[in-house]
PDB file of C-alpha atoms in Angstrom:
ATOM      1  CA  MET N   1      -3.831   3.926 -19.688  1.00 48.00           C
ATOM      2  CA  ARG N   2      -7.014   5.959 -19.413  1.00 50.00           C
ATOM      3  CA  THR N   3      -7.211   9.271 -21.196  1.00 53.00           C
ATOM      4  CA  ASN N   4      -9.761  11.494 -19.432  1.00 63.00           C
ATOM      5  CA  ARG N   5      -6.994  13.268 -17.472  1.00 85.00           C
ATOM      6  CA  ARG N   6      -8.476  12.462 -14.066  1.00 96.00           C
ATOM      7  CA  ALA N   7      -6.822  10.183 -11.558  1.00 98.00           C
ATOM      8  CA  ALA N   8      -7.795   8.518  -8.287  1.00 98.00           C
ATOM      9  CA  PHE N   9      -5.022   7.737  -5.799  1.00 98.00           C
ATOM     10  CA  PHE N  10      -5.458   4.973  -3.216  1.00 98.00           C
ATOM     11  CA  ASP N  11      -3.365   4.208  -0.184  1.00 97.00           C
ATOM     12  CA  VAL N  12      -3.404   0.412   0.239  1.00 97.00           C
ATOM     13  CA  ASP N  13      -2.909  -0.828   3.810  1.00 96.00           C
ATOM     14  CA  GLU N  14      -6.074  -0.376   5.906  1.00 96.00           C
ATOM     15  CA  THR N  15      -7.550   1.613   3.015  1.00 97.00           C
ATOM     16  CA  LEU N  16      -8.107  -1.018   0.311  1.00 98.00           C
ATOM     17  CA  ILE N  17      -7.045  -4.069   2.315  1.00 98.00           C
ATOM     18  CA  THR N  18      -7.350  -4.569   6.049  1.00 97.00           C
ATOM     19  CA  ALA N  19      -3.798  -5.812   6.612  1.00 96.00           C
ATOM     20  CA  LYS N  20      -0.508  -3.996   6.829  1.00 95.00           C
ATOM     21  CA  SER N  21       0.792  -5.823   3.780  1.00 96.00           C
ATOM     22  CA  MET N  22       4.513  -5.463   4.503  1.00 96.00           C
ATOM     23  CA  PHE N  23       4.263  -7.072   7.915  1.00 96.00           C
ATOM     24  CA  ASP N  24       1.682  -9.657   6.949  1.00 97.00           C
ATOM     25  CA  PHE N  25       4.028 -10.625   4.115  1.00 98.00           C
ATOM     26  CA  LEU N  26       6.996 -10.682   6.516  1.00 97.00           C
ATOM     27  CA  ARG N  27       5.246 -13.356   8.571  1.00 97.00           C
ATOM     28  CA  PHE N  28       4.456 -15.319   5.394  1.00 98.00           C
ATOM     29  CA  TRP N  29       8.073 -15.044   4.205  1.00 97.00           C
ATOM     30  CA  THR N  30       9.514 -16.035   7.578  1.00 97.00           C
ATOM     31  CA  LEU N  31       7.441 -19.211   7.727  1.00 97.00           C
ATOM     32  CA  ARG N  32       8.030 -19.942   4.031  1.00 96.00           C
ATOM     33  CA  GLU N  33      11.792 -19.772   4.561  1.00 95.00           C
ATOM     34  CA  GLY N  34      11.741 -22.250   7.432  1.00 96.00           C
ATOM     35  CA  GLY N  35      11.356 -19.896  10.374  1.00 96.00           C
ATOM     36  CA  ASP N  36       8.626 -19.980  12.989  1.00 97.00           C
ATOM     37  CA  GLU N  37       6.370 -17.562  14.847  1.00 96.00           C
ATOM     38  CA  THR N  38       9.112 -16.813  17.358  1.00 97.00           C
ATOM     39  CA  ASP N  39      11.436 -15.737  14.561  1.00 96.00           C
ATOM     40  CA  PHE N  40       8.741 -13.497  13.116  1.00 96.00           C
ATOM     41  CA  HIS N  41       7.960 -11.858  16.460  1.00 96.00           C
ATOM     42  CA  THR N  42      11.651 -11.288  17.133  1.00 96.00           C
ATOM     43  CA  VAL N  43      11.950  -9.273  13.908  1.00 95.00           C
ATOM     44  CA  MET N  44       8.675  -7.461  14.550  1.00 96.00           C
ATOM     45  CA  GLY N  45       9.913  -6.604  18.021  1.00 96.00           C
ATOM     46  CA  ARG N  46      12.749  -4.603  16.481  1.00 94.00           C
ATOM     47  CA  PHE N  47      10.303  -2.608  14.374  1.00 94.00           C
ATOM     48  CA  ARG N  48       7.969  -2.036  17.331  1.00 95.00           C
ATOM     49  CA  SER N  49      10.916  -0.762  19.341  1.00 96.00           C
ATOM     50  CA  MET N  50      11.688   1.718  16.560  1.00 95.00           C
ATOM     51  CA  TRP N  51       8.096   2.971  16.579  1.00 92.00           C
ATOM     52  CA  ALA N  52       8.068   3.224  20.378  1.00 94.00           C
ATOM     53  CA  ASN N  53      11.238   5.318  20.264  1.00 95.00           C
ATOM     54  CA  GLY N  54       9.765   7.731  17.749  1.00 94.00           C
ATOM     55  CA  VAL N  55      11.817   6.627  14.748  1.00 93.00           C
ATOM     56  CA  PRO N  56      10.253   8.195  11.616  1.00 91.00           C
ATOM     57  CA  ARG N  57       8.077   5.914   9.474  1.00 87.00           C
ATOM     58  CA  THR N  58      10.457   6.387   6.545  1.00 88.00           C
ATOM     59  CA  GLU N  59      13.339   4.968   8.583  1.00 92.00           C
ATOM     60  CA  VAL N  60      11.241   1.992   9.666  1.00 92.00           C
ATOM     61  CA  ASN N  61      10.404   1.380   6.012  1.00 92.00           C
ATOM     62  CA  LEU N  62      14.094   1.390   5.119  1.00 92.00           C
ATOM     63  CA  ALA N  63      14.903  -0.962   8.006  1.00 94.00           C
ATOM     64  CA  TYR N  64      12.215  -3.345   6.784  1.00 95.00           C
ATOM     65  CA  TYR N  65      13.840  -3.728   3.370  1.00 95.00           C
ATOM     66  CA  ARG N  66      17.299  -4.129   4.891  1.00 95.00           C
ATOM     67  CA  HIS N  67      15.928  -7.268   6.524  1.00 95.00           C
ATOM     68  CA  PHE N  68      15.678  -8.826   3.052  1.00 96.00           C
ATOM     69  CA  ALA N  69      19.280  -8.099   2.042  1.00 96.00           C
ATOM     70  CA  GLY N  70      20.675 -11.102   0.176  1.00 97.00           C
ATOM     71  CA  ALA N  71      17.267 -12.506  -0.772  1.00 97.00           C
ATOM     72  CA  SER N  72      16.562 -13.313  -4.419  1.00 97.00           C
ATOM     73  CA  TRP N  73      14.396 -10.605  -5.964  1.00 97.00           C
ATOM     74  CA  THR N  74      12.764 -13.183  -8.234  1.00 97.00           C
ATOM     75  CA  GLU N  75      11.937 -15.377  -5.258  1.00 97.00           C
ATOM     76  CA  LEU N  76      10.601 -12.427  -3.272  1.00 96.00           C
ATOM     77  CA  LEU N  77       8.251 -11.522  -6.126  1.00 97.00           C
ATOM     78  CA  LYS N  78       7.088 -15.129  -6.332  1.00 97.00           C
ATOM     79  CA  ALA N  79       6.475 -15.178  -2.588  1.00 98.00           C
ATOM     80  CA  GLY N  80       4.502 -11.935  -2.883  1.00 97.00           C
ATOM     81  CA  ARG N  81       2.151 -13.553  -5.383  1.00 97.00           C
ATOM     82  CA  GLU N  82       1.776 -16.596  -3.124  1.00 98.00           C
ATOM     83  CA  TRP N  83       1.063 -14.348  -0.139  1.00 98.00           C
ATOM     84  CA  TYR N  84      -1.638 -12.459  -2.001  1.00 98.00           C
ATOM     85  CA  GLU N  85      -3.348 -15.622  -3.251  1.00 97.00           C
ATOM     86  CA  ALA N  86      -3.661 -16.805   0.354  1.00 97.00           C
ATOM     87  CA  TYR N  87      -4.486 -13.383   1.794  1.00 97.00           C
ATOM     88  CA  ARG N  88      -7.332 -12.556  -0.600  1.00 96.00           C
ATOM     89  CA  LEU N  89      -9.314 -15.585   0.638  1.00 96.00           C
ATOM     90  CA  LEU N  90      -9.631 -14.206   4.178  1.00 97.00           C
ATOM     91  CA  PRO N  91     -13.224 -13.241   5.045  1.00 96.00           C
ATOM     92  CA  ASP N  92     -12.178  -9.728   6.099  1.00 97.00           C
ATOM     93  CA  ALA N  93      -9.377  -9.139   3.589  1.00 97.00           C
ATOM     94  CA  PHE N  94     -10.740  -6.029   1.847  1.00 98.00           C
ATOM     95  CA  VAL N  95     -12.198  -2.659   2.849  1.00 97.00           C
ATOM     96  CA  LEU N  96     -15.299  -2.897   0.696  1.00 97.00           C
ATOM     97  CA  PRO N  97     -16.419   0.769   0.493  1.00 97.00           C
ATOM     98  CA  THR N  98     -12.996   1.758  -0.843  1.00 98.00           C
ATOM     99  CA  VAL N  99     -12.936  -1.123  -3.311  1.00 97.00           C
ATOM    100  CA  ARG N 100     -16.355  -0.001  -4.565  1.00 97.00           C
ATOM    101  CA  ALA N 101     -15.055   3.560  -4.917  1.00 98.00           C
ATOM    102  CA  LEU N 102     -12.110   2.260  -6.955  1.00 98.00           C
ATOM    103  CA  THR N 103     -14.501   0.319  -9.190  1.00 97.00           C
ATOM    104  CA  ASP N 104     -16.554   3.473  -9.731  1.00 97.00           C
ATOM    105  CA  HIS N 105     -13.442   5.446 -10.696  1.00 97.00           C
ATOM    106  CA  ARG N 106     -12.473   2.760 -13.210  1.00 96.00           C
ATOM    107  CA  ALA N 107     -15.976   2.827 -14.690  1.00 96.00           C
ATOM    108  CA  ALA N 108     -15.728   6.620 -15.013  1.00 96.00           C
ATOM    109  CA  GLY N 109     -12.483   6.262 -16.969  1.00 96.00           C
ATOM    110  CA  ASP N 110     -10.214   7.659 -14.251  1.00 97.00           C
ATOM    111  CA  THR N 111      -6.611   6.486 -14.032  1.00 97.00           C
ATOM    112  CA  VAL N 112      -6.428   4.391 -10.856  1.00 98.00           C
ATOM    113  CA  VAL N 113      -3.177   4.633  -8.901  1.00 98.00           C
ATOM    114  CA  LEU N 114      -2.113   2.620  -5.856  1.00 98.00           C
ATOM    115  CA  VAL N 115       0.315   4.422  -3.520  1.00 98.00           C
ATOM    116  CA  SER N 116       2.044   2.406  -0.811  1.00 96.00           C
ATOM    117  CA  GLY N 117       5.220   1.897   1.182  1.00 94.00           C
ATOM    118  CA  SER N 118       4.908  -1.802   0.347  1.00 96.00           C
ATOM    119  CA  PHE N 119       6.575  -3.373  -2.707  1.00 96.00           C
ATOM    120  CA  THR N 120       5.541  -4.732  -6.074  1.00 95.00           C
ATOM    121  CA  GLY N 121       5.516  -8.374  -4.971  1.00 95.00           C
ATOM    122  CA  CYS N 122       2.519  -7.685  -2.744  1.00 96.00           C
ATOM    123  CA  LEU N 123       0.978  -4.851  -4.741  1.00 98.00           C
ATOM    124  CA  ASP N 124       1.041  -6.044  -8.344  1.00 97.00           C
ATOM    125  CA  PRO N 125      -1.368  -8.961  -7.757  1.00 97.00           C
ATOM    126  CA  LEU N 126      -3.757  -6.579  -5.974  1.00 97.00           C
ATOM    127  CA  ALA N 127      -3.444  -4.017  -8.773  1.00 97.00           C
ATOM    128  CA  LYS N 128      -4.190  -6.701 -11.343  1.00 97.00           C
ATOM    129  CA  GLU N 129      -7.262  -7.930  -9.515  1.00 96.00           C
ATOM    130  CA  LEU N 130      -8.698  -4.460  -8.928  1.00 97.00           C
ATOM    131  CA  GLY N 131      -7.746  -3.099 -12.345  1.00 96.00           C
ATOM    132  CA  ALA N 132      -5.388  -0.367 -11.131  1.00 97.00           C
ATOM    133  CA  ASP N 133      -3.352   1.332 -13.846  1.00 97.00           C
ATOM    134  CA  VAL N 134      -0.288   2.505 -11.903  1.00 97.00           C
ATOM    135  CA  VAL N 135       1.521   1.342  -8.753  1.00 98.00           C
ATOM    136  CA  LEU N 136       3.676   3.829  -6.832  1.00 97.00           C
ATOM    137  CA  CYS N 137       5.604   1.962  -4.148  1.00 96.00           C
ATOM    138  CA  SER N 138       8.907   1.422  -2.365  1.00 94.00           C
ATOM    139  CA  GLN N 139      11.516   0.041  -4.771  1.00 92.00           C
ATOM    140  CA  PRO N 140      14.081  -2.368  -3.281  1.00 95.00           C
ATOM    141  CA  LEU N 141      17.363  -2.452  -5.169  1.00 96.00           C
ATOM    142  CA  ALA N 142      18.946  -5.658  -6.477  1.00 96.00           C
ATOM    143  CA  GLY N 143      22.574  -6.191  -7.453  1.00 96.00           C
ATOM    144  CA  PRO N 144      23.885  -7.797 -10.659  1.00 97.00           C
ATOM    145  CA  ASP N 145      23.356 -11.209  -9.067  1.00 97.00           C
ATOM    146  CA  GLY N 146      19.619 -10.570  -8.693  1.00 97.00           C
ATOM    147  CA  ARG N 147      19.816 -10.412  -4.905  1.00 97.00           C
ATOM    148  CA  LEU N 148      18.571  -7.505  -2.835  1.00 97.00           C
ATOM    149  CA  THR N 149      21.156  -5.083  -1.516  1.00 97.00           C
ATOM    150  CA  GLY N 150      19.000  -3.983   1.412  1.00 95.00           C
ATOM    151  CA  GLU N 151      18.721  -0.470  -0.014  1.00 94.00           C
ATOM    152  CA  VAL N 152      15.665   1.195  -1.532  1.00 94.00           C
ATOM    153  CA  ARG N 153      15.465   3.578  -4.468  1.00 90.00           C
ATOM    154  CA  ARG N 154      12.558   5.433  -2.908  1.00 88.00           C
ATOM    155  CA  ALA N 155      10.685   4.724   0.323  1.00 90.00           C
ATOM    156  CA  MET N 156       7.091   5.569  -0.565  1.00 93.00           C
ATOM    157  CA  ILE N 157       6.179   7.034   2.806  1.00 89.00           C
ATOM    158  CA  GLY N 158       4.980  10.488   3.864  1.00 84.00           C
ATOM    159  CA  GLU N 159       6.513  13.258   1.766  1.00 91.00           C
ATOM    160  CA  ALA N 160       7.667  10.789  -0.884  1.00 92.00           C
ATOM    161  CA  LYS N 161       4.029   9.774  -1.345  1.00 93.00           C
ATOM    162  CA  THR N 162       3.021  13.391  -1.759  1.00 95.00           C
ATOM    163  CA  ASP N 163       5.806  14.029  -4.268  1.00 96.00           C
ATOM    164  CA  ALA N 164       4.974  10.895  -6.250  1.00 97.00           C
ATOM    165  CA  VAL N 165       1.293  11.821  -6.481  1.00 97.00           C
ATOM    166  CA  ARG N 166       2.178  15.344  -7.607  1.00 97.00           C
ATOM    167  CA  GLU N 167       4.600  13.977 -10.217  1.00 97.00           C
ATOM    168  CA  THR N 168       2.042  11.466 -11.490  1.00 97.00           C
ATOM    169  CA  MET N 169      -0.669  14.082 -11.921  1.00 97.00           C
ATOM    170  CA  ALA N 170       1.781  16.211 -13.881  1.00 97.00           C
ATOM    171  CA  ARG N 171       2.827  13.261 -16.051  1.00 95.00           C
ATOM    172  CA  LEU N 172      -0.802  12.392 -16.783  1.00 95.00           C
ATOM    173  CA  GLY N 173      -1.707  16.021 -17.436  1.00 96.00           C
ATOM    174  CA  ALA N 174      -4.412  15.662 -14.776  1.00 96.00           C
ATOM    175  CA  ASP N 175      -6.079  18.644 -13.132  1.00 96.00           C
ATOM    176  CA  PRO N 176      -5.633  18.176  -9.359  1.00 97.00           C
ATOM    177  CA  ALA N 177      -9.061  19.720  -8.741  1.00 96.00           C
ATOM    178  CA  GLY N 178     -10.698  16.826 -10.592  1.00 97.00           C
ATOM    179  CA  CYS N 179      -8.582  14.112  -8.975  1.00 98.00           C
ATOM    180  CA  ALA N 180      -9.468  12.031  -5.923  1.00 98.00           C
ATOM    181  CA  ALA N 181      -7.452  10.382  -3.160  1.00 98.00           C
ATOM    182  CA  TYR N 182      -8.212   7.908  -0.386  1.00 98.00           C
ATOM    183  CA  GLY N 183      -6.231   7.363   2.822  1.00 96.00           C
ATOM    184  CA  ASP N 184      -6.603   6.180   6.406  1.00 95.00           C
ATOM    185  CA  HIS N 185      -3.623   7.678   8.266  1.00 92.00           C
ATOM    186  CA  ALA N 186      -2.346  11.154   9.081  1.00 92.00           C
ATOM    187  CA  SER N 187       0.738  10.376   6.977  1.00 90.00           C
ATOM    188  CA  ASP N 188      -1.618  10.497   3.971  1.00 93.00           C
ATOM    189  CA  LEU N 189      -2.516  14.136   4.615  1.00 94.00           C
ATOM    190  CA  GLY N 190       0.001  15.465   2.106  1.00 95.00           C
ATOM    191  CA  MET N 191      -1.389  13.259  -0.647  1.00 96.00           C
ATOM    192  CA  LEU N 192      -4.999  14.023   0.281  1.00 97.00           C
ATOM    193  CA  GLY N 193      -4.336  17.749   0.335  1.00 96.00           C
ATOM    194  CA  LEU N 194      -3.122  17.735  -3.278  1.00 97.00           C
ATOM    195  CA  VAL N 195      -6.446  16.767  -4.818  1.00 98.00           C
ATOM    196  CA  GLY N 196      -9.851  18.331  -5.100  1.00 97.00           C
ATOM    197  CA  ARG N 197     -11.677  15.216  -3.897  1.00 98.00           C
ATOM    198  CA  PRO N 198      -9.980  13.784  -0.776  1.00 98.00           C
ATOM    199  CA  HIS N 199     -11.606  10.914   1.136  1.00 97.00           C
ATOM    200  CA  VAL N 200     -10.782   9.466   4.555  1.00 97.00           C
ATOM    201  CA  VAL N 201     -11.360   5.767   5.175  1.00 97.00           C
ATOM    202  CA  GLY N 202     -12.388   4.667   8.650  1.00 93.00           C
ATOM    203  CA  ARG N 203     -12.077   6.659  11.852  1.00 87.00           C
ATOM    204  CA  HIS N 204      -9.149   4.917  13.561  1.00 88.00           C
ATOM    205  CA  ASP N 205      -6.752   7.863  13.136  1.00 91.00           C
ATOM    206  CA  PRO N 206      -8.058  10.746  15.297  1.00 93.00           C
ATOM    207  CA  VAL N 207      -5.757  13.314  13.666  1.00 94.00           C
ATOM    208  CA  LEU N 208      -6.964  12.487  10.179  1.00 94.00           C
ATOM    209  CA  THR N 209     -10.596  12.141  11.265  1.00 94.00           C
ATOM    210  CA  ASP N 210     -10.541  15.537  12.949  1.00 94.00           C
ATOM    211  CA  HIS N 211      -8.978  17.089   9.840  1.00 94.00           C
ATOM    212  CA  ALA N 212     -11.649  15.515   7.643  1.00 94.00           C
ATOM    213  CA  VAL N 213     -14.487  16.776   9.835  1.00 94.00           C
ATOM    214  CA  ARG N 214     -13.064  20.299   9.985  1.00 95.00           C
ATOM    215  CA  HIS N 215     -12.594  20.466   6.211  1.00 95.00           C
ATOM    216  CA  GLY N 216     -15.754  18.654   5.175  1.00 95.00           C
ATOM    217  CA  TRP N 217     -13.969  15.692   3.584  1.00 96.00           C
ATOM    218  CA  PRO N 218     -16.073  12.571   3.048  1.00 95.00           C
ATOM    219  CA  LEU N 219     -15.554   9.817   5.622  1.00 96.00           C
ATOM    220  CA  LEU N 220     -15.977   6.298   4.261  1.00 96.00           C
ATOM    221  CA  PRO N 221     -16.827   3.413   6.583  1.00 95.00           C
ATOM    222  CA  ALA N 222     -14.252   0.644   6.895  1.00 93.00           C
ATOM    223  CA  ASP N 223     -16.628  -2.305   6.416  1.00 96.00           C
ATOM    224  CA  THR N 224     -14.710  -5.444   5.528  1.00 97.00           C
ATOM    225  CA  GLY N 225     -15.336  -8.525   3.428  1.00 97.00           C
ATOM    226  CA  THR N 226     -14.046 -10.694   0.634  1.00 96.00           C
ATOM    227  CA  LEU N 227     -14.145 -10.327  -3.151  1.00 93.00           C
ATOM    228  CA  ALA N 228     -15.473 -12.674  -5.772  1.00 83.00           C
ATOM    229  CA  ARG N 229     -12.760 -13.226  -8.340  1.00 70.00           C
ATOM    230  CA  THR N 230     -13.685 -11.843 -11.738  1.00 59.00           C
ATOM    231  CA  PRO N 231     -11.875 -12.986 -14.885  1.00 45.00           C
ATOM    232  CA  ARG N 232      -9.805 -10.383 -16.756  1.00 47.00           C
TER     233      ARG N 232
END
């Protein structure tokens, strides 16, 4: 862990990577387990219906993990690593300006924290490759048999993200004024508002873009590309 008492917090989906990792992984898992594209789109249709009916993002996150009830946690983690190994090879897998910002924070000795509603199976390989120090994410619960119950200890969405960032700064003894955060969606506003150096990635969320312009927050482009693997 770094010791300069500054931290940089990064949303993941469409901020560091171009995909929505949970749903890209869901497709991977469905096909891996013997399903087909129709099966995947049937499940996604349920989530899209929830969004269309105004169901809060936290509830959609919880419904997502209920879909995996009964799955082996060990196997899900293994599948997450397999998904990432395939995903990272895509020519537009990463949002390069944000990855460069993360690299700069690491070089400056800042503690790098990923904050996402996704889960460790998808996020840990990314954190390892980018050199992140901490991962704050949704935490599916497993029973004594090692299989998922369908419940989540904490859905890392919206206010939970904000609370987790606040708690992490306190645990690190970091001064919020010296900390940075990066996000792409209006749901990241709480997290961004906690730090002295907020950054908005891309301009696809008009609410967040307008807020950034009005408050003079830096707007990073969302240029995409791939990464050369570097040994660690």
